[in-house]
Amino acid sequence: LLSVDPAVDVSVLYRRIDMRYQSVSGRAFTETSMPTNETGFYAGVLIRPAYGWTINAYADVFAFPWLRYRVNGPTRGGDILMQIHYQPNKSGEAIVRFRCERKAINGTNIVLDAPVMQDKKNLRLHVGLKAGQHWNLRMRTETVWYKKEDKREQGFLAFIDAGGAVSRKLDIGSRLQYFETNSYDSRVYAYESGGGSGFSIPAFSGKGIRVITHIKYSPVSWCGVWFRVGRSFFEEGTEIGSGLDEINGRTKTDCSVQLSFQWH
């Protein structure tokens, strides 16, 4: 990690983890979830060109010397990201992010089943506004372009978040979201708060609308109740999910309740 200038920070990392290395609870800066069978080089830069402006960019190239899950052979890949963040004050921000990822996965040839390259590009536009001291509004759109062999797909997601404090004891919030993808390959991820410190980043595919409402009530300073309900409406299909999670119909509802206590 280097600060080459008061407005420029640089990070460089090289990794080489043998395929014979195994660590059940190991965590490392790697492309895959487990630190094994990977070699890579990462370089990132953070630039602050002017007040309120921040530019982040990185490039990561990696190689897997041996077989992996759904990859029947040694492969290589790369990941590039660039993000521009503008925040002139505490009341608003705007973010533009573009990411391009290229990695290998088994092809559709039944005989050879050799790895082929798949490309995925993401473009995100995000705007956040703050009205007064307690109310927030967030708007985001994200587009995904997916390519594998002769298969080309596109995914899109957009949502509006609004919420804030009604009083000292009551907070409310809601989200209206639209998503449309060709298949699960062009899925789009979106962060969702799970109450307290919990969260989830579900993947959305198909075509539909999702509505989320959450309420937090704190009758006293040491006790609080958090309630959240979400409902997804799918335009196509007669069932949602598979196996034990399968639901007949085009709607899916999920809810959660959390009760918290604090001792000082």
Short mmCIF file of C-alpha atoms in Angstrom, two decimals:
data_model
loop_
_atom_site.label_atom_id
_atom_site.label_comp_id
_atom_site.label_asym_id
_atom_site.label_seq_id
_atom_site.Cartn_x
_atom_site.Cartn_y
_atom_site.Cartn_z
CA LEU A 1 0.00 0.00 0.00
CA LEU A 2 1.55 3.30 -1.10
CA SER A 3 0.53 6.95 -0.88
CA VAL A 4 2.40 8.30 -3.88
CA ASP A 5 0.71 11.69 -3.56
CA PRO A 6 -1.68 13.38 -1.10
CA ALA A 7 -4.41 12.71 -3.66
CA VAL A 8 -3.30 9.30 -4.94
CA ASP A 9 -3.12 5.93 -3.17
CA VAL A 10 -1.88 2.75 -4.84
CA SER A 11 -2.26 -0.88 -3.79
CA VAL A 12 -0.46 -3.89 -5.27
CA LEU A 13 -0.82 -7.53 -4.30
CA TYR A 14 0.62 -10.78 -5.64
CA ARG A 15 -0.67 -14.17 -4.53
CA ARG A 16 0.42 -17.73 -5.23
CA ILE A 17 -1.37 -20.56 -3.45
CA ASP A 18 -0.54 -24.13 -4.36
CA MET A 19 -3.35 -26.52 -5.28
CA ARG A 20 -2.15 -28.88 -2.52
CA TYR A 21 -2.66 -26.22 0.15
CA GLN A 22 -5.92 -26.74 2.06
CA SER A 23 -7.34 -24.63 4.88
CA VAL A 24 -10.86 -25.34 6.10
CA SER A 25 -11.38 -21.93 7.72
CA GLY A 26 -8.82 -20.01 5.68
CA ARG A 27 -9.54 -16.53 4.32
CA ALA A 28 -7.39 -14.63 1.84
CA PHE A 29 -7.49 -12.08 -0.98
CA THR A 30 -8.48 -14.49 -3.76
CA GLU A 31 -10.92 -14.73 -6.66
CA THR A 32 -12.47 -17.94 -5.34
CA SER A 33 -13.98 -18.43 -1.91
CA MET A 34 -11.27 -20.83 -0.69
CA PRO A 35 -7.54 -19.98 -0.70
CA THR A 36 -6.18 -22.78 -2.88
CA ASN A 37 -5.15 -23.47 -6.48
CA GLU A 38 -4.72 -19.82 -7.49
CA THR A 39 -2.09 -17.38 -8.74
CA GLY A 40 -2.86 -13.75 -9.34
CA PHE A 41 -1.74 -10.14 -9.47
CA TYR A 42 -3.89 -7.19 -8.34
CA ALA A 43 -3.26 -3.47 -8.78
CA GLY A 44 -5.59 -0.71 -7.62
CA VAL A 45 -5.56 3.07 -7.45
CA LEU A 46 -7.58 5.67 -5.53
CA ILE A 47 -7.54 9.23 -6.87
CA ARG A 48 -9.05 12.35 -5.32
CA PRO A 49 -8.78 14.88 -8.20
CA ALA A 50 -10.92 17.60 -6.60
CA TYR A 51 -13.12 18.28 -3.61
CA GLY A 52 -16.01 15.82 -3.49
CA TRP A 53 -14.64 13.63 -6.29
CA THR A 54 -13.17 10.13 -5.86
CA ILE A 55 -12.03 7.76 -8.60
CA ASN A 56 -11.42 4.08 -7.83
CA ALA A 57 -10.02 1.59 -10.31
CA TYR A 58 -8.42 -1.83 -10.19
CA ALA A 59 -7.30 -4.65 -12.43
CA ASP A 60 -6.90 -8.24 -11.30
CA VAL A 61 -5.52 -11.09 -13.41
CA PHE A 62 -5.60 -14.64 -12.09
CA ALA A 63 -4.90 -18.22 -13.07
CA PHE A 64 -6.00 -21.59 -11.72
CA PRO A 65 -3.34 -24.27 -12.39
CA TRP A 66 -5.67 -27.19 -11.69
CA LEU A 67 -9.32 -28.25 -11.99
CA ARG A 68 -12.07 -26.49 -10.05
CA TYR A 69 -15.81 -26.85 -9.52
CA ARG A 70 -17.52 -26.77 -12.95
CA VAL A 71 -14.14 -26.18 -14.61
CA ASN A 72 -12.47 -29.29 -16.06
CA GLY A 73 -9.04 -27.88 -16.72
CA PRO A 74 -6.49 -25.14 -15.91
CA THR A 75 -7.83 -21.69 -16.77
CA ARG A 76 -7.09 -17.96 -16.61
CA GLY A 77 -9.22 -14.85 -16.18
CA GLY A 78 -9.37 -11.19 -15.33
CA ASP A 79 -11.44 -8.55 -13.56
CA ILE A 80 -11.46 -4.78 -14.19
CA LEU A 81 -13.45 -2.13 -12.35
CA MET A 82 -13.72 1.66 -12.46
CA GLN A 83 -15.90 3.81 -10.22
CA ILE A 84 -16.47 7.56 -10.06
CA HIS A 85 -17.97 8.89 -6.84
CA TYR A 86 -19.15 12.48 -6.44
CA GLN A 87 -20.28 13.74 -3.03
CA PRO A 88 -20.25 17.56 -2.83
CA ASN A 89 -21.84 17.55 0.64
CA LYS A 90 -23.55 15.29 3.16
CA SER A 91 -26.92 15.71 1.47
CA GLY A 92 -26.23 13.94 -1.80
CA GLU A 93 -23.98 11.61 -3.76
CA ALA A 94 -23.75 10.10 -7.24
CA ILE A 95 -21.88 6.94 -8.27
CA VAL A 96 -21.06 5.50 -11.69
CA ARG A 97 -19.47 2.05 -11.72
CA PHE A 98 -18.40 -0.15 -14.62
CA ARG A 99 -17.04 -3.66 -14.17
CA CYS A 100 -15.85 -6.23 -16.70
CA GLU A 101 -15.10 -9.81 -15.66
CA ARG A 102 -13.81 -12.68 -17.78
CA LYS A 103 -13.40 -16.23 -16.51
CA ALA A 104 -13.80 -19.82 -17.69
CA ILE A 105 -16.53 -22.37 -17.09
CA ASN A 106 -17.34 -25.75 -18.63
CA GLY A 107 -18.87 -25.51 -22.08
CA THR A 108 -21.98 -27.15 -23.46
CA ASN A 109 -20.15 -29.81 -25.49
CA ILE A 110 -21.34 -33.09 -23.98
CA VAL A 111 -18.34 -35.11 -25.22
CA LEU A 112 -15.41 -32.87 -24.31
CA ASP A 113 -17.02 -30.51 -21.76
CA ALA A 114 -13.91 -28.33 -22.04
CA PRO A 115 -13.80 -24.91 -20.33
CA VAL A 116 -14.85 -21.89 -22.40
CA MET A 117 -14.61 -18.19 -21.58
CA GLN A 118 -17.61 -16.26 -20.33
CA ASP A 119 -17.75 -12.46 -20.19
CA LYS A 120 -19.86 -10.37 -17.86
CA LYS A 121 -20.13 -6.57 -17.83
CA ASN A 122 -21.95 -4.47 -15.23
CA LEU A 123 -22.91 -0.80 -15.36
CA ARG A 124 -24.33 0.79 -12.20
CA LEU A 125 -25.78 4.27 -11.74
CA HIS A 126 -26.58 5.29 -8.17
CA VAL A 127 -27.94 8.52 -6.66
CA GLY A 128 -28.47 9.15 -2.96
CA LEU A 129 -30.22 12.18 -1.47
CA LYS A 130 -30.82 13.26 2.10
CA ALA A 131 -33.79 15.46 3.00
CA GLY A 132 -33.26 17.12 6.34
CA GLN A 133 -31.58 15.16 9.11
CA HIS A 134 -33.66 11.98 9.07
CA TRP A 135 -35.00 11.18 5.58
CA ASN A 136 -33.08 9.43 2.81
CA LEU A 137 -33.83 8.66 -0.83
CA ARG A 138 -31.78 6.28 -2.99
CA MET A 139 -32.19 5.43 -6.66
CA ARG A 140 -30.19 2.83 -8.57
CA THR A 141 -30.13 1.16 -11.96
CA GLU A 142 -27.87 -1.72 -12.93
CA THR A 143 -27.44 -3.36 -16.32
CA VAL A 144 -25.68 -6.67 -16.97
CA TRP A 145 -24.38 -8.01 -20.29
CA TYR A 146 -23.51 -11.71 -20.37
CA LYS A 147 -21.78 -13.70 -23.11
CA LYS A 148 -20.80 -17.37 -23.32
CA GLU A 149 -19.99 -18.98 -26.67
CA ASP A 150 -22.96 -18.05 -28.90
CA LYS A 151 -25.18 -17.15 -25.96
CA ARG A 152 -25.77 -13.44 -25.31
CA GLU A 153 -28.06 -12.15 -22.57
CA GLN A 154 -28.92 -8.94 -20.78
CA GLY A 155 -30.24 -8.17 -17.32
CA PHE A 156 -31.62 -4.99 -15.78
CA LEU A 157 -32.59 -3.91 -12.27
CA ALA A 158 -33.83 -0.59 -10.87
CA PHE A 159 -35.08 0.39 -7.43
CA ILE A 160 -36.12 3.39 -5.36
CA ASP A 161 -35.47 3.41 -1.61
CA ALA A 162 -37.09 5.88 0.75
CA GLY A 163 -37.11 5.99 4.52
CA GLY A 164 -36.39 7.87 7.66
CA ALA A 165 -37.44 8.69 11.21
CA VAL A 166 -41.08 9.54 11.81
CA SER A 167 -40.30 10.23 15.47
CA ARG A 168 -37.67 9.41 18.03
CA LYS A 169 -39.21 5.97 18.49
CA LEU A 170 -40.35 5.05 14.98
CA ASP A 171 -38.38 4.54 11.74
CA ILE A 172 -39.98 3.40 8.49
CA GLY A 173 -38.68 2.60 5.03
CA SER A 174 -39.78 1.08 1.73
CA ARG A 175 -38.34 -0.10 -1.58
CA LEU A 176 -39.92 -0.50 -5.00
CA GLN A 177 -37.83 -2.60 -7.38
CA TYR A 178 -38.13 -3.79 -10.97
CA PHE A 179 -35.96 -6.52 -12.54
CA GLU A 180 -35.81 -8.23 -15.92
CA THR A 181 -33.24 -10.78 -17.12
CA ASN A 182 -33.12 -13.40 -19.86
CA SER A 183 -32.09 -16.17 -17.46
CA TYR A 184 -30.18 -16.85 -14.25
CA ASP A 185 -26.89 -16.33 -16.10
CA SER A 186 -27.71 -12.62 -16.50
CA ARG A 187 -28.92 -12.25 -12.90
CA VAL A 188 -28.50 -9.00 -11.00
CA TYR A 189 -27.63 -8.69 -7.30
CA ALA A 190 -29.07 -6.06 -4.94
CA TYR A 191 -28.25 -5.39 -1.29
CA GLU A 192 -31.10 -5.72 1.21
CA SER A 193 -30.99 -4.85 4.89
CA GLY A 194 -31.93 -7.71 7.20
CA GLY A 195 -32.48 -5.79 10.39
CA GLY A 196 -29.89 -4.69 12.90
CA SER A 197 -26.50 -5.78 11.58
CA GLY A 198 -27.93 -8.45 9.30
CA PHE A 199 -28.15 -8.16 5.52
CA SER A 200 -28.49 -10.20 2.35
CA ILE A 201 -27.50 -9.77 -1.30
CA PRO A 202 -30.01 -11.90 -3.24
CA ALA A 203 -29.82 -12.56 -6.97
CA PHE A 204 -32.77 -11.58 -9.16
CA SER A 205 -33.63 -13.26 -12.44
CA GLY A 206 -36.68 -13.48 -14.64
CA LYS A 207 -39.08 -10.54 -14.85
CA GLY A 208 -41.00 -9.00 -11.99
CA ILE A 209 -41.47 -6.42 -9.27
CA ARG A 210 -40.40 -6.54 -5.63
CA VAL A 211 -41.75 -4.42 -2.78
CA ILE A 212 -40.11 -4.21 0.66
CA THR A 213 -41.31 -2.42 3.79
CA HIS A 214 -39.52 -2.29 7.11
CA ILE A 215 -40.43 -0.71 10.43
CA LYS A 216 -38.33 -0.19 13.53
CA TYR A 217 -39.97 0.76 16.81
CA SER A 218 -37.97 1.57 19.95
CA PRO A 219 -40.35 2.24 22.85
CA VAL A 220 -37.40 2.72 25.21
CA SER A 221 -33.69 3.32 24.67
CA TRP A 222 -32.68 -0.24 25.64
CA CYS A 223 -35.28 -2.17 23.61
CA GLY A 224 -36.27 -2.20 19.94
CA VAL A 225 -38.43 -4.21 17.54
CA TRP A 226 -37.61 -4.47 13.82
CA PHE A 227 -40.13 -5.86 11.33
CA ARG A 228 -39.59 -6.43 7.62
CA VAL A 229 -41.80 -7.87 4.88
CA GLY A 230 -40.98 -8.32 1.19
CA ARG A 231 -43.14 -9.52 -1.67
CA SER A 232 -41.99 -10.47 -5.17
CA PHE A 233 -44.32 -10.59 -8.18
CA PHE A 234 -43.10 -12.56 -11.22
CA GLU A 235 -44.63 -11.98 -14.62
CA GLU A 236 -43.86 -15.39 -16.13
CA GLY A 237 -43.86 -19.00 -14.98
CA THR A 238 -46.14 -21.08 -12.77
CA GLU A 239 -43.72 -21.84 -9.94
CA ILE A 240 -40.85 -20.20 -8.05
CA GLY A 241 -37.74 -21.98 -6.79
CA SER A 242 -37.04 -25.71 -6.80
CA GLY A 243 -36.97 -28.68 -4.47
CA LEU A 244 -38.11 -27.94 -0.93
CA ASP A 245 -38.12 -24.20 -1.71
CA GLU A 246 -40.56 -24.54 -4.61
CA ILE A 247 -43.67 -22.34 -4.48
CA ASN A 248 -46.66 -22.75 -6.78
CA GLY A 249 -47.72 -19.46 -8.30
CA ARG A 250 -46.05 -16.21 -9.30
CA THR A 251 -45.74 -14.46 -5.94
CA LYS A 252 -43.35 -14.97 -3.06
CA THR A 253 -43.52 -13.34 0.37
CA ASP A 254 -40.81 -13.26 3.01
CA CYS A 255 -40.87 -11.60 6.42
CA SER A 256 -38.66 -11.32 9.49
CA VAL A 257 -38.94 -9.97 13.02
CA GLN A 258 -36.09 -9.03 15.31
CA LEU A 259 -36.20 -8.05 18.97
CA SER A 260 -33.09 -6.42 20.42
CA PHE A 261 -32.01 -5.49 23.93
CA GLN A 262 -29.09 -3.36 25.04
CA TRP A 263 -27.37 -3.22 28.40
CA HIS A 264 -25.04 -0.39 29.37
#
